[in-house]
Tab-separated table of C-alpha atoms in Angstrom:
chain	number	residue	atom	x	y	z
A	1	UNK	CA	0.000	0.000	0.000
A	2	UNK	CA	2.922	2.328	0.717
A	3	UNK	CA	4.283	1.782	-2.813
A	4	UNK	CA	0.890	2.576	-4.321
A	5	UNK	CA	0.622	5.748	-2.230
A	6	UNK	CA	4.116	6.913	-3.206
A	7	UNK	CA	3.613	6.324	-6.942
A	8	UNK	CA	0.163	7.930	-6.927
A	9	UNK	CA	1.342	10.911	-4.883
A	10	UNK	CA	-1.233	10.437	-2.128
A	11	UNK	CA	-1.331	9.268	1.472
A	12	UNK	CA	-1.782	5.638	2.482
A	13	UNK	CA	-5.092	6.636	4.039
A	14	UNK	CA	-6.301	7.851	0.639
A	15	UNK	CA	-5.263	4.534	-0.920
A	16	UNK	CA	-7.185	2.747	1.822
A	17	UNK	CA	-10.263	4.848	1.089
A	18	UNK	CA	-10.073	3.975	-2.604
A	19	UNK	CA	-9.589	0.259	-1.910
A	20	UNK	CA	-12.522	0.247	0.501
A	21	UNK	CA	-14.742	2.202	-1.875
A	22	UNK	CA	-15.232	5.059	0.570
A	23	UNK	CA	-16.544	8.458	-0.440
A	24	UNK	CA	-14.711	11.805	-0.215
A	25	UNK	CA	-12.153	10.859	-2.890
A	26	UNK	CA	-12.192	12.782	-6.161
A	27	UNK	CA	-12.653	10.904	-9.429
A	28	UNK	CA	-9.191	11.959	-10.653
A	29	UNK	CA	-7.451	10.744	-7.484
A	30	UNK	CA	-9.453	7.502	-7.454
A	31	UNK	CA	-8.507	6.757	-11.073
A	32	UNK	CA	-4.831	7.553	-10.398
A	33	UNK	CA	-4.720	5.232	-7.391
A	34	UNK	CA	-6.502	2.436	-9.252
A	35	UNK	CA	-4.077	2.815	-12.158
A	36	UNK	CA	-1.078	2.383	-9.840
A	37	UNK	CA	-2.743	-0.556	-8.101
A	38	UNK	CA	-3.085	-2.231	-11.493
A	39	UNK	CA	0.519	-1.464	-12.500
A	40	UNK	CA	1.904	-2.881	-9.256
A	41	UNK	CA	-0.361	-5.920	-9.318
A	42	UNK	CA	-1.720	-5.085	-5.886
A	43	UNK	CA	-4.897	-7.085	-5.279
A	44	UNK	CA	-6.716	-6.430	-1.997
A	45	UNK	CA	-7.909	-9.536	-0.178
A	46	UNK	CA	-11.686	-9.169	-0.160
A	47	UNK	CA	-12.235	-11.862	2.470
A	48	UNK	CA	-9.691	-10.363	4.858
A	49	UNK	CA	-11.114	-6.889	4.358
A	50	UNK	CA	-14.632	-8.169	5.031
A	51	UNK	CA	-13.478	-9.757	8.296
A	52	UNK	CA	-12.007	-6.447	9.461
A	53	UNK	CA	-14.732	-4.082	8.265
A	54	UNK	CA	-17.646	-6.536	8.522
A	55	UNK	CA	-18.668	-5.209	5.112
A	56	UNK	CA	-18.538	-7.219	1.896
A	57	UNK	CA	-18.836	-4.179	-0.406
A	58	UNK	CA	-21.343	-6.287	-2.304
A	59	UNK	CA	-24.988	-5.591	-3.138
A	60	UNK	CA	-27.411	-8.343	-4.081
A	61	UNK	CA	-29.807	-7.679	-6.965
A	62	UNK	CA	-32.895	-9.750	-7.748
A	63	UNK	CA	-34.090	-9.338	-11.309
A	64	UNK	CA	-35.812	-11.272	-14.072
A	65	UNK	CA	-34.994	-12.302	-17.629
A	66	UNK	CA	-32.664	-9.842	-19.420
A	67	UNK	CA	-34.766	-10.381	-22.552
A	68	UNK	CA	-37.223	-7.771	-21.213
A	69	UNK	CA	-36.245	-4.165	-21.972
A	70	UNK	CA	-37.303	-2.630	-18.651
A	71	UNK	CA	-35.558	-5.045	-16.270
A	72	UNK	CA	-32.451	-5.124	-18.501
A	73	UNK	CA	-32.187	-1.323	-18.639
A	74	UNK	CA	-32.757	-1.059	-14.897
A	75	UNK	CA	-30.112	-3.708	-14.163
A	76	UNK	CA	-27.586	-1.873	-16.328
A	77	UNK	CA	-28.281	1.339	-14.422
A	78	UNK	CA	-27.973	-0.401	-11.053
A	79	UNK	CA	-24.630	-1.988	-11.967
A	80	UNK	CA	-23.231	1.339	-13.164
A	81	UNK	CA	-24.396	3.171	-10.054
A	82	UNK	CA	-23.021	0.469	-7.748
A	83	UNK	CA	-19.597	0.541	-9.410
A	84	UNK	CA	-19.450	4.315	-9.116
A	85	UNK	CA	-20.170	3.937	-5.391
A	86	UNK	CA	-17.418	1.323	-4.986
A	87	UNK	CA	-19.632	-1.770	-4.725
A	88	UNK	CA	-19.764	-5.064	-6.568
A	89	UNK	CA	-23.097	-6.557	-7.586
A	90	UNK	CA	-24.288	-10.147	-7.127
A	91	UNK	CA	-27.165	-10.837	-9.527
A	92	UNK	CA	-29.827	-13.499	-9.109
A	93	UNK	CA	-32.286	-14.004	-11.966
A	94	UNK	CA	-35.660	-15.149	-10.695
A	95	UNK	CA	-38.602	-16.812	-12.396
A	96	UNK	CA	-41.080	-14.225	-13.702
A	97	UNK	CA	-43.914	-16.704	-14.186
A	98	UNK	CA	-44.798	-15.588	-17.721
A	99	UNK	CA	-46.106	-18.334	-19.934
A	100	UNK	CA	-46.917	-18.193	-23.622
A	101	UNK	CA	-49.353	-20.377	-25.447
A	102	UNK	CA	-47.875	-23.072	-27.705
A	103	UNK	CA	-46.863	-21.598	-31.034
A	104	UNK	CA	-46.715	-17.993	-29.840
A	105	UNK	CA	-42.997	-17.487	-30.422
A	106	UNK	CA	-43.765	-15.387	-33.516
A	107	UNK	CA	-46.654	-14.770	-35.885
A	108	UNK	CA	-47.092	-18.019	-37.748
A	109	UNK	CA	-46.360	-20.228	-34.732
A	110	UNK	CA	-42.565	-20.660	-34.780
A	111	UNK	CA	-41.375	-22.604	-31.740
A	112	UNK	CA	-38.221	-21.620	-29.797
A	113	UNK	CA	-35.073	-23.034	-31.342
A	114	UNK	CA	-32.043	-24.581	-29.687
A	115	UNK	CA	-30.512	-22.330	-27.069
A	116	UNK	CA	-33.566	-20.064	-26.806
A	117	UNK	CA	-35.581	-19.713	-23.617
A	118	UNK	CA	-39.138	-18.677	-23.054
A	119	UNK	CA	-39.754	-16.038	-20.350
A	120	UNK	CA	-39.676	-17.705	-16.958
A	121	UNK	CA	-37.227	-20.441	-17.954
A	122	UNK	CA	-34.250	-18.953	-16.191
A	123	UNK	CA	-35.430	-18.769	-12.604
A	124	UNK	CA	-36.744	-21.181	-10.049
A	125	UNK	CA	-38.034	-23.618	-12.624
A	126	UNK	CA	-41.649	-23.565	-11.536
A	127	UNK	CA	-43.870	-22.784	-8.588
A	128	UNK	CA	-45.115	-19.376	-7.613
A	129	UNK	CA	-42.924	-16.449	-8.716
A	130	UNK	CA	-43.206	-14.943	-5.208
A	131	UNK	CA	-41.696	-18.108	-3.716
A	132	UNK	CA	-38.791	-17.928	-6.153
A	133	UNK	CA	-38.104	-14.331	-5.102
A	134	UNK	CA	-38.242	-15.322	-1.441
A	135	UNK	CA	-35.705	-18.127	-1.991
A	136	UNK	CA	-33.425	-15.711	-3.836
A	137	UNK	CA	-33.569	-13.260	-0.915
A	138	UNK	CA	-32.493	-16.023	1.471
A	139	UNK	CA	-29.632	-16.972	-0.872
A	140	UNK	CA	-28.311	-13.409	-1.063
A	141	UNK	CA	-28.514	-12.946	2.707
A	142	UNK	CA	-26.437	-16.111	3.120
A	143	UNK	CA	-23.772	-14.584	0.837
A	144	UNK	CA	-23.246	-11.714	3.269
A	145	UNK	CA	-24.362	-8.851	1.035
A	146	UNK	CA	-24.486	-5.384	2.567
A	147	UNK	CA	-27.780	-4.491	0.891
A	148	UNK	CA	-30.409	-5.964	-1.419
A	149	UNK	CA	-32.198	-4.551	-4.453
A	150	UNK	CA	-35.496	-6.234	-5.331
A	151	UNK	CA	-36.125	-5.536	-8.996
A	152	UNK	CA	-38.287	-8.614	-9.576
A	153	UNK	CA	-41.501	-7.830	-11.447
A	154	UNK	CA	-44.014	-10.035	-9.665
A	155	UNK	CA	-46.884	-8.445	-7.768
A	156	UNK	CA	-46.030	-8.192	-4.090
A	157	UNK	CA	-42.259	-8.550	-4.527
A	158	UNK	CA	-41.682	-5.276	-2.647
A	159	UNK	CA	-43.502	-6.786	0.335
A	160	UNK	CA	-40.701	-9.358	0.656
A	161	UNK	CA	-38.517	-6.725	2.321
A	162	UNK	CA	-40.008	-8.030	5.559
A	163	UNK	CA	-38.212	-11.351	4.946
A	164	UNK	CA	-34.780	-9.688	5.023
A	165	UNK	CA	-33.065	-9.698	8.434
A	166	UNK	CA	-32.830	-6.403	10.285
A	167	UNK	CA	-29.628	-4.547	9.524
A	168	UNK	CA	-29.615	-5.264	5.780
A	169	UNK	CA	-31.135	-2.290	3.938
A	170	UNK	CA	-33.501	-3.110	1.076
A	171	UNK	CA	-34.265	-1.129	-2.057
A	172	UNK	CA	-37.439	-2.126	-3.909
A	173	UNK	CA	-37.710	-0.883	-7.487
A	174	UNK	CA	-41.496	-1.095	-7.608
A	175	UNK	CA	-44.508	-0.045	-5.568
A	176	UNK	CA	-46.711	-2.878	-4.277
A	177	UNK	CA	-50.453	-2.563	-4.693
A	178	UNK	CA	-51.872	-0.367	-1.948
A	179	UNK	CA	-48.658	1.647	-1.611
A	180	UNK	CA	-45.170	1.044	-0.190
A	181	UNK	CA	-44.693	-1.087	2.906
A	182	UNK	CA	-42.600	-0.279	5.934
A	183	UNK	CA	-39.066	-1.605	6.091
A	184	UNK	CA	-37.792	-0.751	2.601
A	185	UNK	CA	-36.688	2.085	0.416
A	186	UNK	CA	-38.863	2.243	-2.687
A	187	UNK	CA	-37.791	4.085	-5.840
A	188	UNK	CA	-39.825	3.406	-8.975
A	189	UNK	CA	-40.933	4.804	-12.285
A	190	UNK	CA	-44.499	6.121	-12.129
A	191	UNK	CA	-46.206	3.463	-14.257
A	192	UNK	CA	-49.706	4.563	-13.322
A	193	UNK	CA	-48.945	8.204	-14.059
A	194	UNK	CA	-47.427	7.346	-17.427
A	195	UNK	CA	-50.395	5.182	-18.434
A	196	UNK	CA	-52.805	7.870	-17.303
A	197	UNK	CA	-50.942	10.506	-19.354
A	198	UNK	CA	-50.840	8.503	-22.592
A	199	UNK	CA	-54.514	7.547	-22.283
A	200	UNK	CA	-55.540	11.136	-21.581
A	201	UNK	CA	-53.504	12.258	-24.585
A	202	UNK	CA	-55.342	9.831	-26.890
A	203	UNK	CA	-58.704	10.919	-25.504
A	204	UNK	CA	-57.668	14.522	-26.026
A	205	UNK	CA	-57.157	13.788	-29.719
A	206	UNK	CA	-60.873	13.039	-29.906
A	207	UNK	CA	-61.035	9.264	-29.539
A	208	UNK	CA	-64.205	8.014	-27.855
A	209	UNK	CA	-62.267	5.443	-25.833
A	210	UNK	CA	-58.876	3.697	-25.755
A	211	UNK	CA	-58.437	-0.083	-25.911
A	212	UNK	CA	-55.603	-1.593	-23.879
A	213	UNK	CA	-53.138	-4.443	-24.382
A	214	UNK	CA	-51.968	-5.207	-20.834
A	215	UNK	CA	-48.970	-7.227	-19.657
A	216	UNK	CA	-49.011	-10.518	-17.700
A	217	UNK	CA	-51.547	-10.328	-14.830
A	218	UNK	CA	-49.036	-11.132	-12.056
A	219	UNK	CA	-46.578	-8.361	-12.969
A	220	UNK	CA	-46.712	-5.322	-10.690
A	221	UNK	CA	-46.166	-2.998	-13.678
A	222	UNK	CA	-49.216	-4.490	-15.379
A	223	UNK	CA	-51.536	-3.630	-12.502
A	224	UNK	CA	-50.153	-0.096	-12.194
A	225	UNK	CA	-50.514	0.639	-15.908
A	226	UNK	CA	-54.004	-0.826	-15.905
A	227	UNK	CA	-54.876	1.441	-12.995
A	228	UNK	CA	-53.602	4.542	-14.791
A	229	UNK	CA	-55.421	3.637	-18.017
A	230	UNK	CA	-58.718	3.063	-16.191
A	231	UNK	CA	-58.339	6.263	-14.163
A	232	UNK	CA	-57.939	8.371	-17.310
A	233	UNK	CA	-60.967	6.785	-18.987
A	234	UNK	CA	-63.134	7.151	-15.897
A	235	UNK	CA	-62.064	10.772	-15.366
A	236	UNK	CA	-63.158	11.554	-18.924
A	237	UNK	CA	-66.422	9.611	-18.621
A	238	UNK	CA	-65.271	7.334	-21.458
A	239	UNK	CA	-66.243	3.664	-21.848
A	240	UNK	CA	-63.765	1.219	-20.261
A	241	UNK	CA	-63.239	-1.724	-22.653
A	242	UNK	CA	-62.130	-5.126	-21.389
A	243	UNK	CA	-58.306	-5.209	-21.554
A	244	UNK	CA	-56.426	-7.961	-23.374
A	245	UNK	CA	-53.375	-9.498	-21.703
A	246	UNK	CA	-50.120	-10.402	-23.435
A	247	UNK	CA	-46.700	-11.575	-22.257
A	248	UNK	CA	-44.760	-8.445	-23.320
A	249	UNK	CA	-43.692	-10.018	-26.629
A	250	UNK	CA	-44.503	-8.691	-30.133
A	251	UNK	CA	-46.200	-12.025	-30.843
A	252	UNK	CA	-48.671	-11.559	-28.004
A	253	UNK	CA	-49.406	-7.996	-29.125
A	254	UNK	CA	-49.989	-9.240	-32.648
A	255	UNK	CA	-52.397	-11.935	-31.460
A	256	UNK	CA	-54.300	-9.629	-29.085
A	257	UNK	CA	-54.681	-6.926	-31.734
A	258	UNK	CA	-56.064	-9.472	-34.217
A	259	UNK	CA	-58.593	-10.600	-31.628
A	260	UNK	CA	-59.623	-7.004	-30.935
A	261	UNK	CA	-60.026	-6.267	-34.634
A	262	UNK	CA	-62.192	-9.342	-35.113
A	263	UNK	CA	-64.281	-8.424	-32.064
A	264	UNK	CA	-64.752	-4.692	-32.694
A	265	UNK	CA	-65.159	-4.712	-36.475
A	266	UNK	CA	-63.849	-2.187	-38.998
A	267	UNK	CA	-64.928	0.920	-37.078
A	268	UNK	CA	-65.080	-0.158	-33.438
A	269	UNK	CA	-61.476	0.586	-32.384
A	270	UNK	CA	-59.765	3.883	-33.145
A	271	UNK	CA	-57.099	4.011	-30.397
A	272	UNK	CA	-54.938	1.299	-28.839
A	273	UNK	CA	-52.521	1.628	-25.910
A	274	UNK	CA	-50.099	-1.271	-25.408
A	275	UNK	CA	-48.436	-1.676	-22.014
A	276	UNK	CA	-45.006	-1.934	-23.645
A	277	UNK	CA	-43.460	-1.063	-26.989
A	278	UNK	CA	-42.841	-4.679	-27.984
A	279	UNK	CA	-46.542	-5.516	-27.858
A	280	UNK	CA	-47.267	-2.261	-29.695
A	281	UNK	CA	-44.931	-3.412	-32.486
A	282	UNK	CA	-46.902	-6.650	-32.773
A	283	UNK	CA	-50.146	-4.662	-32.880
A	284	UNK	CA	-48.778	-2.443	-35.664
A	285	UNK	CA	-48.023	-5.556	-37.722
A	286	UNK	CA	-51.527	-6.956	-37.144
A	287	UNK	CA	-53.116	-3.658	-38.170
A	288	UNK	CA	-51.009	-3.471	-41.316
A	289	UNK	CA	-51.966	-7.009	-42.316
A	290	UNK	CA	-55.634	-6.247	-41.726
A	291	UNK	CA	-55.503	-3.280	-44.075
A	292	UNK	CA	-55.787	-0.681	-41.302
A	293	UNK	CA	-53.640	2.425	-41.645
A	294	UNK	CA	-51.815	3.827	-38.604
A	295	UNK	CA	-52.687	6.457	-37.473
A	296	UNK	CA	-55.373	7.147	-40.104
A	297	UNK	CA	-57.633	4.283	-39.001
A	298	UNK	CA	-56.190	3.365	-35.607
A	299	UNK	CA	-53.811	5.294	-33.345
A	300	UNK	CA	-51.276	3.113	-31.510
A	301	UNK	CA	-49.201	4.030	-28.443
A	302	UNK	CA	-46.712	2.021	-26.401
A	303	UNK	CA	-44.764	2.292	-23.146
A	304	UNK	CA	-40.989	2.309	-22.366
A	305	UNK	CA	-39.534	4.089	-25.438
A	306	UNK	CA	-37.218	1.291	-26.527
A	307	UNK	CA	-34.426	2.368	-28.920
A	308	UNK	CA	-36.293	0.934	-31.932
A	309	UNK	CA	-39.481	2.917	-31.256
A	310	UNK	CA	-38.324	6.026	-33.126
A	311	UNK	CA	-37.213	4.063	-36.206
A	312	UNK	CA	-40.259	1.977	-37.066
A	313	UNK	CA	-42.010	2.486	-40.411
A	314	UNK	CA	-44.519	4.477	-38.373
A	315	UNK	CA	-42.519	5.964	-35.461
A	316	UNK	CA	-44.216	5.003	-32.208
A	317	UNK	CA	-45.808	7.389	-29.718
A	318	UNK	CA	-44.868	6.077	-26.284
A	319	UNK	CA	-44.008	6.806	-22.644
A	320	UNK	CA	-40.312	7.195	-21.892
A	321	UNK	CA	-39.097	5.740	-18.606
A	322	UNK	CA	-35.780	7.003	-17.251
A	323	UNK	CA	-34.388	3.724	-15.942
A	324	UNK	CA	-30.917	5.147	-15.362
A	325	UNK	CA	-32.292	7.984	-13.231
A	326	UNK	CA	-34.378	5.550	-11.174
A	327	UNK	CA	-31.426	3.191	-10.710
A	328	UNK	CA	-29.037	5.991	-9.804
A	329	UNK	CA	-31.369	7.597	-7.296
A	330	UNK	CA	-32.268	4.247	-5.779
A	331	UNK	CA	-28.628	3.197	-5.435
A	332	UNK	CA	-27.664	6.518	-3.833
A	333	UNK	CA	-30.368	6.084	-1.223
A	334	UNK	CA	-29.395	2.448	-0.608
A	335	UNK	CA	-25.700	3.290	-0.197
A	336	UNK	CA	-26.609	6.029	2.296
A	337	UNK	CA	-28.773	3.569	4.217
A	338	UNK	CA	-25.946	0.996	4.299
A	339	UNK	CA	-23.556	3.665	5.582
A	340	UNK	CA	-26.021	4.628	8.298
A	341	UNK	CA	-26.326	8.186	6.997
A	342	UNK	CA	-29.652	7.878	5.193
A	343	UNK	CA	-33.195	6.681	5.723
A	344	UNK	CA	-33.912	2.959	5.898
A	345	UNK	CA	-37.356	3.374	4.349
A	346	UNK	CA	-39.327	5.818	2.233
A	347	UNK	CA	-40.635	6.092	-1.292
A	348	UNK	CA	-39.958	8.130	-4.415
A	349	UNK	CA	-41.576	8.175	-7.856
A	350	UNK	CA	-39.654	9.002	-11.035
A	351	UNK	CA	-41.925	10.857	-13.475
A	352	UNK	CA	-41.952	9.454	-17.037
A	353	UNK	CA	-42.239	11.581	-20.189
A	354	UNK	CA	-44.778	11.421	-23.010
A	355	UNK	CA	-43.056	11.066	-26.410
A	356	UNK	CA	-45.380	11.947	-29.293
A	357	UNK	CA	-44.496	10.527	-32.707
A	358	UNK	CA	-46.366	9.640	-35.890
A	359	UNK	CA	-48.408	6.624	-34.730
A	360	UNK	CA	-51.156	8.728	-33.116
A	361	UNK	CA	-53.654	11.238	-34.510
A	362	UNK	CA	-57.272	12.245	-34.126
A	363	UNK	CA	-59.944	9.827	-35.390
A	364	UNK	CA	-61.457	10.161	-38.852
A	365	UNK	CA	-64.969	11.613	-38.978
A	366	UNK	CA	-67.852	9.123	-39.392
A	367	UNK	CA	-67.788	7.561	-42.840
A	368	UNK	CA	-64.181	8.536	-43.461
A	369	UNK	CA	-62.650	5.174	-42.620
A	370	UNK	CA	-62.091	2.524	-45.246
A	371	UNK	CA	-62.798	-1.136	-44.609
A	372	UNK	CA	-59.749	-3.375	-44.886
A	373	UNK	CA	-59.507	-6.944	-46.189
A	374	UNK	CA	-60.124	-9.918	-43.920
A	375	UNK	CA	-57.257	-11.182	-41.759
A	376	UNK	CA	-55.343	-13.966	-43.472
A	377	UNK	CA	-53.227	-16.483	-41.572
A	378	UNK	CA	-49.728	-17.340	-42.729
A	379	UNK	CA	-49.092	-14.128	-44.665
A	380	UNK	CA	-47.173	-10.944	-44.002
A	381	UNK	CA	-43.582	-10.217	-43.134
A	382	UNK	CA	-41.857	-12.613	-40.741
């Protein structure tokens, strides 16, 4: 340590602070010390340091399949924020419980190929998703983590903070139904507010009502977005159609949109809000194949603002979630709680932004809509 301090031009105490990931060290000094540590081949003994400090400098993160945009973006933000704070991250992927019908891999019924996994295949391998999350919490506690982030999507996952022993701060990245529970920090994107805003926007364009493609019923985000959608319709005195549920995939959005078109007829649906952009993409494909023009015949909006949303043939109106801001704010509060300088519980909502593109417009006047051809199986782009 003395050699590192001499070469970096700092005190041994500063080197110790860098090695232990402590605050109050400038970025320039930290990088200079780390560079000299690398040159000298100095590797701190993590186990010995943990015995002395009783801190592992490790945070456990529970998340779901990285194939979903939201959880993947949030995990990336959490890892970045943890590294900046001097912590390592232990990741446990839990079963999300989503299940697709046979043949729903893509339009046309392609089954998963070798090496592919359906949602839910990478976690506990069955049983209730809540039980899988609970087992993962126990596993992380046994690894001696200093704090735990619960980013699992299942309804009620934030309530599992009560299962974590006292002394281990918990950050939940979602709000349970009925509001946050005691015993955890909660930092989340405002799903309900975003859904309410996009629905109100569509109603403001003149649509009589807005149909909804919801996510899997057991996901907490699904229930929050449903709540926001319903609240906007009820506030406007608009009819509340029965929502259709998908599994977040384009295939499920495609199937649900086809069912809605068959049910509502050529003039019964003028606006469609999908609970994520992937399902909205599937709905756009179904509308195109049915002969409906977007937004001339049907306006379509999504949620998340995935990178592809702005570059579709019809750029997608959507709700942008700032996953990096949520992850950064959540990690800052968790690190403060672990250091004993911040609150151990409390809640904070991150406000999403409405992104208006070309997939939404006001409805055509009566008689101005053209009837499209009948839906035909087995045709269209793959």
